[in-house]
mmCIF file of C-alpha atoms in Angstrom:
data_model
loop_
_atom_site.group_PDB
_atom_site.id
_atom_site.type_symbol
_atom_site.label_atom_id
_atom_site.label_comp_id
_atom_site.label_asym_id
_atom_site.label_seq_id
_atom_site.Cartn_x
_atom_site.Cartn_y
_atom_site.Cartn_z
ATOM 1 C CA UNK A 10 85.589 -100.112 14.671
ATOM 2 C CA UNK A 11 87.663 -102.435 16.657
ATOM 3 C CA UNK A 12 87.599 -102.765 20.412
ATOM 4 C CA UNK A 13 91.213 -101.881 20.609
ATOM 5 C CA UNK A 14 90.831 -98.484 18.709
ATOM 6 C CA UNK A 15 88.106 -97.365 20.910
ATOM 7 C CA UNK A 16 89.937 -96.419 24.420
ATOM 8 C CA UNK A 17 88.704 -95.346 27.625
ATOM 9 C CA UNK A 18 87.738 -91.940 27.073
ATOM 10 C CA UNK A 19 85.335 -93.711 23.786
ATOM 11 C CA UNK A 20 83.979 -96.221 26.285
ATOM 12 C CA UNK A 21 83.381 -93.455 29.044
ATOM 13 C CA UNK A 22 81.455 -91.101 26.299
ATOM 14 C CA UNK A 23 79.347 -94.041 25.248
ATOM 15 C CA UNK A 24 78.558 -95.078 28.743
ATOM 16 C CA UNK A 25 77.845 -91.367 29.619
ATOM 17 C CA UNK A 26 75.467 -90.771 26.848
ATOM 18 C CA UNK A 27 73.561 -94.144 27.725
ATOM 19 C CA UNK A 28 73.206 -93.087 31.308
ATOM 20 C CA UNK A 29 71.629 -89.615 30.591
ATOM 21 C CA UNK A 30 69.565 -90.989 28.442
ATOM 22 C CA UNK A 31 68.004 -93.235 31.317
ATOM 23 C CA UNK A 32 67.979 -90.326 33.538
ATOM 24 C CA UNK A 33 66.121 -88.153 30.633
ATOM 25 C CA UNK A 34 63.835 -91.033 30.539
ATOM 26 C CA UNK A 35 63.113 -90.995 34.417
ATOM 27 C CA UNK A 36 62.753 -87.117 34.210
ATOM 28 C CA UNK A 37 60.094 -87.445 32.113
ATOM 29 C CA UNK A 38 58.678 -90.023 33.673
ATOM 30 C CA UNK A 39 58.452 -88.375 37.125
ATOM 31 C CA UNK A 40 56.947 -85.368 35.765
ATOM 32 C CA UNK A 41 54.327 -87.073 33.858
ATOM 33 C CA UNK A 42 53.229 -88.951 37.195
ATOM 34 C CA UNK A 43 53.552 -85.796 39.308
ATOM 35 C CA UNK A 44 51.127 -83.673 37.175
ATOM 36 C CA UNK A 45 49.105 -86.397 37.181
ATOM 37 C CA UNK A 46 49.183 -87.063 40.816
ATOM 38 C CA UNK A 47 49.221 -83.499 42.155
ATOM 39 C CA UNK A 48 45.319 -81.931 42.289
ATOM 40 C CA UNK A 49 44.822 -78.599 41.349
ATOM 41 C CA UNK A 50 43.175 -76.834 44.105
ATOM 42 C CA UNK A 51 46.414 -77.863 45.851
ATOM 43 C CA UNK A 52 48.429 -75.928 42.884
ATOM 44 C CA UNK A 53 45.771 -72.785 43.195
ATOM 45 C CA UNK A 54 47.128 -72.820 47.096
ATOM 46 C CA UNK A 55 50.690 -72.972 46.313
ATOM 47 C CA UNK A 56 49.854 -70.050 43.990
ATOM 48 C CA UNK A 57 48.193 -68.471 46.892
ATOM 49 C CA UNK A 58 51.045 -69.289 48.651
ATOM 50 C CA UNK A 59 53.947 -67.513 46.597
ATOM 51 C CA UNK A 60 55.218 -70.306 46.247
ATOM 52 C CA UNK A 61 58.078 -70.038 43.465
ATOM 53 C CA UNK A 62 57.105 -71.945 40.430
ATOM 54 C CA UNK A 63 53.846 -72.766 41.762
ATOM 55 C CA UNK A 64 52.056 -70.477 38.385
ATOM 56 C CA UNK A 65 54.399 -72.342 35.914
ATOM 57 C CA UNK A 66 52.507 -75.782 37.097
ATOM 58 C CA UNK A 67 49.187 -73.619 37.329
ATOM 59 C CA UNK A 68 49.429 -72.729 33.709
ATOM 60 C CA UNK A 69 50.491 -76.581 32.818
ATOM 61 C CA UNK A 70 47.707 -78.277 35.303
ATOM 62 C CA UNK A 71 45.567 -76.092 32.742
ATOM 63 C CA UNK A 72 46.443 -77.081 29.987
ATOM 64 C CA UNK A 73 47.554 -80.892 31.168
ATOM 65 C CA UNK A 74 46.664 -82.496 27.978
ATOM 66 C CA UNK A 75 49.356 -80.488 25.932
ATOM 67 C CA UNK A 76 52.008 -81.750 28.637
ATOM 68 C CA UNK A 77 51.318 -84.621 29.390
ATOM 69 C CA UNK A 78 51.957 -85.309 25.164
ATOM 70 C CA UNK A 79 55.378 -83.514 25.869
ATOM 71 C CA UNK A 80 56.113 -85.504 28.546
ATOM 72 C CA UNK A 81 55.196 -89.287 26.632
ATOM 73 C CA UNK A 82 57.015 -87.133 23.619
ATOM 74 C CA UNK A 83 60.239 -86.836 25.681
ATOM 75 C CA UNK A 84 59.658 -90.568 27.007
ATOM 76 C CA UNK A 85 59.413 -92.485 23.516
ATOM 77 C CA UNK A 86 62.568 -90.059 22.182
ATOM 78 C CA UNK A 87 64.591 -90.740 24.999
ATOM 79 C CA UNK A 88 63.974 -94.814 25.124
ATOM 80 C CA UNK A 89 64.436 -95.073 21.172
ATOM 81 C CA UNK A 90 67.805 -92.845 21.675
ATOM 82 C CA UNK A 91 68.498 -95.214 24.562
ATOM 83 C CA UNK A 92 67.567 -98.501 22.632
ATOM 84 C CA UNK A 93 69.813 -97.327 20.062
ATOM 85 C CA UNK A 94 73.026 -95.941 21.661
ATOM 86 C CA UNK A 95 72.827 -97.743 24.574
ATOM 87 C CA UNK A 96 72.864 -101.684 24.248
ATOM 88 C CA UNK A 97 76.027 -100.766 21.658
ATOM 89 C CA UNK A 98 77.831 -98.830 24.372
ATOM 90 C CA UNK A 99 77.556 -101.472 27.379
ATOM 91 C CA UNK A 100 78.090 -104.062 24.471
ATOM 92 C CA UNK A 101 81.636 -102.423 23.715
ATOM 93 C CA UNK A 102 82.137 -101.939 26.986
ATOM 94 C CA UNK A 103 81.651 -105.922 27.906
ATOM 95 C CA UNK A 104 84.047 -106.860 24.803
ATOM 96 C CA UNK A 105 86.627 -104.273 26.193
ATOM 97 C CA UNK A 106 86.346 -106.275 29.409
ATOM 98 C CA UNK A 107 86.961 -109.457 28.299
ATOM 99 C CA UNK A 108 89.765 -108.235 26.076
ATOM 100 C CA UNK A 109 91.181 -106.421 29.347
ATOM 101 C CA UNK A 110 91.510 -110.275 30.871
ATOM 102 C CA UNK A 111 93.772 -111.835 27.913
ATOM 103 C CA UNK A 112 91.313 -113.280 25.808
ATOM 104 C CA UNK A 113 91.047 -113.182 22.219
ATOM 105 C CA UNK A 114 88.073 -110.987 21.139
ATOM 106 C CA UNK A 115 88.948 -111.820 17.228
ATOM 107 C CA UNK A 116 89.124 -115.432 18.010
ATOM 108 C CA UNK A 117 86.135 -115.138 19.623
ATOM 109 C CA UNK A 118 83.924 -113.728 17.787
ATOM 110 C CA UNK A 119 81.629 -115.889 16.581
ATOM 111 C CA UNK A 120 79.887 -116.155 20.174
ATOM 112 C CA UNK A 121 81.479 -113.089 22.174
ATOM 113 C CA UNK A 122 79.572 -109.956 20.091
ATOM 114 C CA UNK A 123 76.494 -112.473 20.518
ATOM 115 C CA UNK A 124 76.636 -112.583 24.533
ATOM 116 C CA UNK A 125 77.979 -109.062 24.731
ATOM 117 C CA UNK A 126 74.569 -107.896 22.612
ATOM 118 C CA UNK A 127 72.658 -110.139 25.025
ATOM 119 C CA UNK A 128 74.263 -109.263 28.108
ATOM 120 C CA UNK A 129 73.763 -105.488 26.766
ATOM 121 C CA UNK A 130 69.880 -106.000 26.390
ATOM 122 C CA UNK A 131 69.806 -106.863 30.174
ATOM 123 C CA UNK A 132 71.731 -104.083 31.478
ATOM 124 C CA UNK A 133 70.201 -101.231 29.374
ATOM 125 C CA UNK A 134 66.486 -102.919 30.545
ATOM 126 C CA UNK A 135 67.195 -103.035 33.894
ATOM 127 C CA UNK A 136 68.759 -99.434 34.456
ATOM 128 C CA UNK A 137 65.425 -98.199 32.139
ATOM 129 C CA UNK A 138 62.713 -100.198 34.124
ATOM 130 C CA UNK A 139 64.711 -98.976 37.247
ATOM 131 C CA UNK A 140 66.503 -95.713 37.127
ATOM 132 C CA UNK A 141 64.421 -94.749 33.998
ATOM 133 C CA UNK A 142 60.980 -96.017 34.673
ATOM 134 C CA UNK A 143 59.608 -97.702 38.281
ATOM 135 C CA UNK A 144 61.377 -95.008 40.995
ATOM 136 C CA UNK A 145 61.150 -91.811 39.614
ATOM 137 C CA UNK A 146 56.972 -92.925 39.070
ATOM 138 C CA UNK A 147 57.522 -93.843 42.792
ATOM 139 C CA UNK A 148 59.389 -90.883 43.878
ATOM 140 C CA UNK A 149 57.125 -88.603 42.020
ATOM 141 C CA UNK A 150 53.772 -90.396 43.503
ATOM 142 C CA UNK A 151 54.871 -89.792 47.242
ATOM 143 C CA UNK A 152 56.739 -86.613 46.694
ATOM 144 C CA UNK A 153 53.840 -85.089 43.607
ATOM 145 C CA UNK A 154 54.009 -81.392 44.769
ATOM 146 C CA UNK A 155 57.740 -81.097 44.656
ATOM 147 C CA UNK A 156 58.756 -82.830 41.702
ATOM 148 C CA UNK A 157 55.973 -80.737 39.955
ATOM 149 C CA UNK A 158 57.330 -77.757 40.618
ATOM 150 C CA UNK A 159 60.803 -78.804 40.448
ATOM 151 C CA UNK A 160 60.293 -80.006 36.962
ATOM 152 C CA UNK A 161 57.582 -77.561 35.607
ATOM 153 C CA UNK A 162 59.668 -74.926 34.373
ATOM 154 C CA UNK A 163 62.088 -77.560 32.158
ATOM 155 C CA UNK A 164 58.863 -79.288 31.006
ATOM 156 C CA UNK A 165 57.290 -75.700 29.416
ATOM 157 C CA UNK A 166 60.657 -75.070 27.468
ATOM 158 C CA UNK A 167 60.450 -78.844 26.053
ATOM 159 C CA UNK A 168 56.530 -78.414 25.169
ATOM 160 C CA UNK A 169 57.406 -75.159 23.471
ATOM 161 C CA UNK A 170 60.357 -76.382 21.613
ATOM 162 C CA UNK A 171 58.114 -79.211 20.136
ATOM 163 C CA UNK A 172 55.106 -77.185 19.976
ATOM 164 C CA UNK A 173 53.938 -78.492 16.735
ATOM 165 C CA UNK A 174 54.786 -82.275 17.240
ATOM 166 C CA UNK A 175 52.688 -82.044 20.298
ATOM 167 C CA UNK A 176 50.165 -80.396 18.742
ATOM 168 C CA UNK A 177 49.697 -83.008 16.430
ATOM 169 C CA UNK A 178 49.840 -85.705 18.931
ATOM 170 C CA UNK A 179 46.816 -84.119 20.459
ATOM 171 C CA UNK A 180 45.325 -83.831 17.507
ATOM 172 C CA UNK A 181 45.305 -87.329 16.605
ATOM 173 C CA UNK A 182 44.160 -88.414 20.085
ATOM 174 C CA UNK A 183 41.714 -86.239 20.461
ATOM 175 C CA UNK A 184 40.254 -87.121 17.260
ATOM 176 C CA UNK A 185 40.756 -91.309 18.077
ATOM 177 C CA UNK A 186 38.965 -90.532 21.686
ATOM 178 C CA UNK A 187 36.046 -88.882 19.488
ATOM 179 C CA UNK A 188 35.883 -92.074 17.340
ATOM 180 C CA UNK A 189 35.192 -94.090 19.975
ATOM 181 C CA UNK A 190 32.339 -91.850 21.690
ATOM 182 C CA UNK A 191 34.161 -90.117 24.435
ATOM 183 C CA UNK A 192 33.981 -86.224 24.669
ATOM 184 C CA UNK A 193 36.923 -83.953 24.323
ATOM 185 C CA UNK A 194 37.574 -82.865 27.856
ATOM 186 C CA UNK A 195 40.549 -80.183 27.875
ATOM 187 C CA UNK A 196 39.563 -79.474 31.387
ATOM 188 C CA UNK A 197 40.149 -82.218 34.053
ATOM 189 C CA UNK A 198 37.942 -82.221 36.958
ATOM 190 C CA UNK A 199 38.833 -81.360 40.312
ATOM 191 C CA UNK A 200 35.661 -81.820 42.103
ATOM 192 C CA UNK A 201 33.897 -85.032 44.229
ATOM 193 C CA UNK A 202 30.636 -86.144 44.571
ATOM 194 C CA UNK A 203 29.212 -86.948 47.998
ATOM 195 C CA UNK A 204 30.148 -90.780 47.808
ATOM 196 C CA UNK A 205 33.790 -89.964 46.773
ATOM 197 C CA UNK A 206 34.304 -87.200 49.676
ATOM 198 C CA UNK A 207 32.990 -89.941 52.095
ATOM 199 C CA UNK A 208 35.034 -92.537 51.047
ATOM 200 C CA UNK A 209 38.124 -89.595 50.968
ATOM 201 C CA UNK A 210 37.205 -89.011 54.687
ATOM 202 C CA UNK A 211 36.847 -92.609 55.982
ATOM 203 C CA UNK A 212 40.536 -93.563 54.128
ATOM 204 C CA UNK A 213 41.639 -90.210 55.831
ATOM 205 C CA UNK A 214 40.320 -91.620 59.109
ATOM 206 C CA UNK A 215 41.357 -94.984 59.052
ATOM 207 C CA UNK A 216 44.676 -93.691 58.315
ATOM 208 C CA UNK A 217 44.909 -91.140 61.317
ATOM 209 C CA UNK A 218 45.021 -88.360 59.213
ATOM 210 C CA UNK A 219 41.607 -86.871 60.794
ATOM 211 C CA UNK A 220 39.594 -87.748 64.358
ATOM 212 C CA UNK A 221 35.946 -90.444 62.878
#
């Protein structure tokens, strides 16, 4: 299709479907770091709590190696969907720009669709290594308890929907970990030993979160 016979309102759709891609990439992302972050004796006193939504990440921090498949499922789908529909979009969007200034994209062509492609790649890895990838991990590390439950409920409707994918996935994994000698832990351990709670409370204390 030629630039021309796109328009705006192509260009805006293209550029839309790019950027919630990245965003459903940094959704993902967030969550997967947040259950990962957030310990589960915390969770059972959110649950003590009432705290709304705290059971939906109870029932997930149970069963976190189902999730965290759904979440790495819902990370590879949306960066191939990305890879794929978004370099093309910013790369018509660049070739409408340079059209919009007076020069002549057909004349051009044997180096403009090259650059544009190019210039694409940068764009599309710099919004998914940002937006998509390094600050929702961020955001989700200092901020674990909120995002979990913030993103819990959206999380058990995607594992469900791809139920048997996941399934799979753990499958496989499970079955690769066992190849390699390590057991099949579906529970994750929420307890220290007396070296780790001393080192816990010395950090705590050097950081002035408790008296020495």
């Amino acid at each position: 299709m030629a630039v021309h016979e796109i328009g705006a309102s192509g260009i805006a759709w293209r550029l839309g479907v790019t950027f919630f891609f990245v965003l459903l990439n940094g959704f993902f992302v967030a969550t997967e770091f947040a259950l990962v972050k957030i310990r589960g004796s915390r969770v059972q006193s959110l649950v003590n709590e009432g705290r709304r939504g705290a059971a939906t990440v109870q029932h997930i921090h149970a069963h976190l190696d189902r999730y965290l498949s759904a979440c790495q499922l819902g990370i590879t789908l949306a960066s191939l969907i990305l890879g794929a529909l978004g370099e093309p979009a910013v790369s018509v969007l660049i070739i409408a720009a340079v059209g919009s200034i007076g020069m002549d994209v057909a004349a051009d062509a044997s180096w403009l669709p090259i650059l544009s492609i190019a210039l694409a790649f940068v764009v599309i890895t710099t919004l998914h290594m940002t937006i998509g990838e390094q600050a929702p991990k961020m955001w989700a590390i200092r901020r674990a308890e909120g995002m979990a439950i913030a993103t819990a409920p959206t999380l058990r409707v995607f594992a469900w929907v791809f139920a048997p994918f996941i399934l799979s996935i753990n499958w496989i994994s499970n079955g690769l970990l066992r190849l390699i000698g390590l057991p099949n832990e579906s529970h994750h351990e929420d307890t220290h030993d007396t070296e780790e709670i001393r080192s816990i409370l010395s950090l705590s204390a050097g950081a002035g979160e408790i008296s020495e």
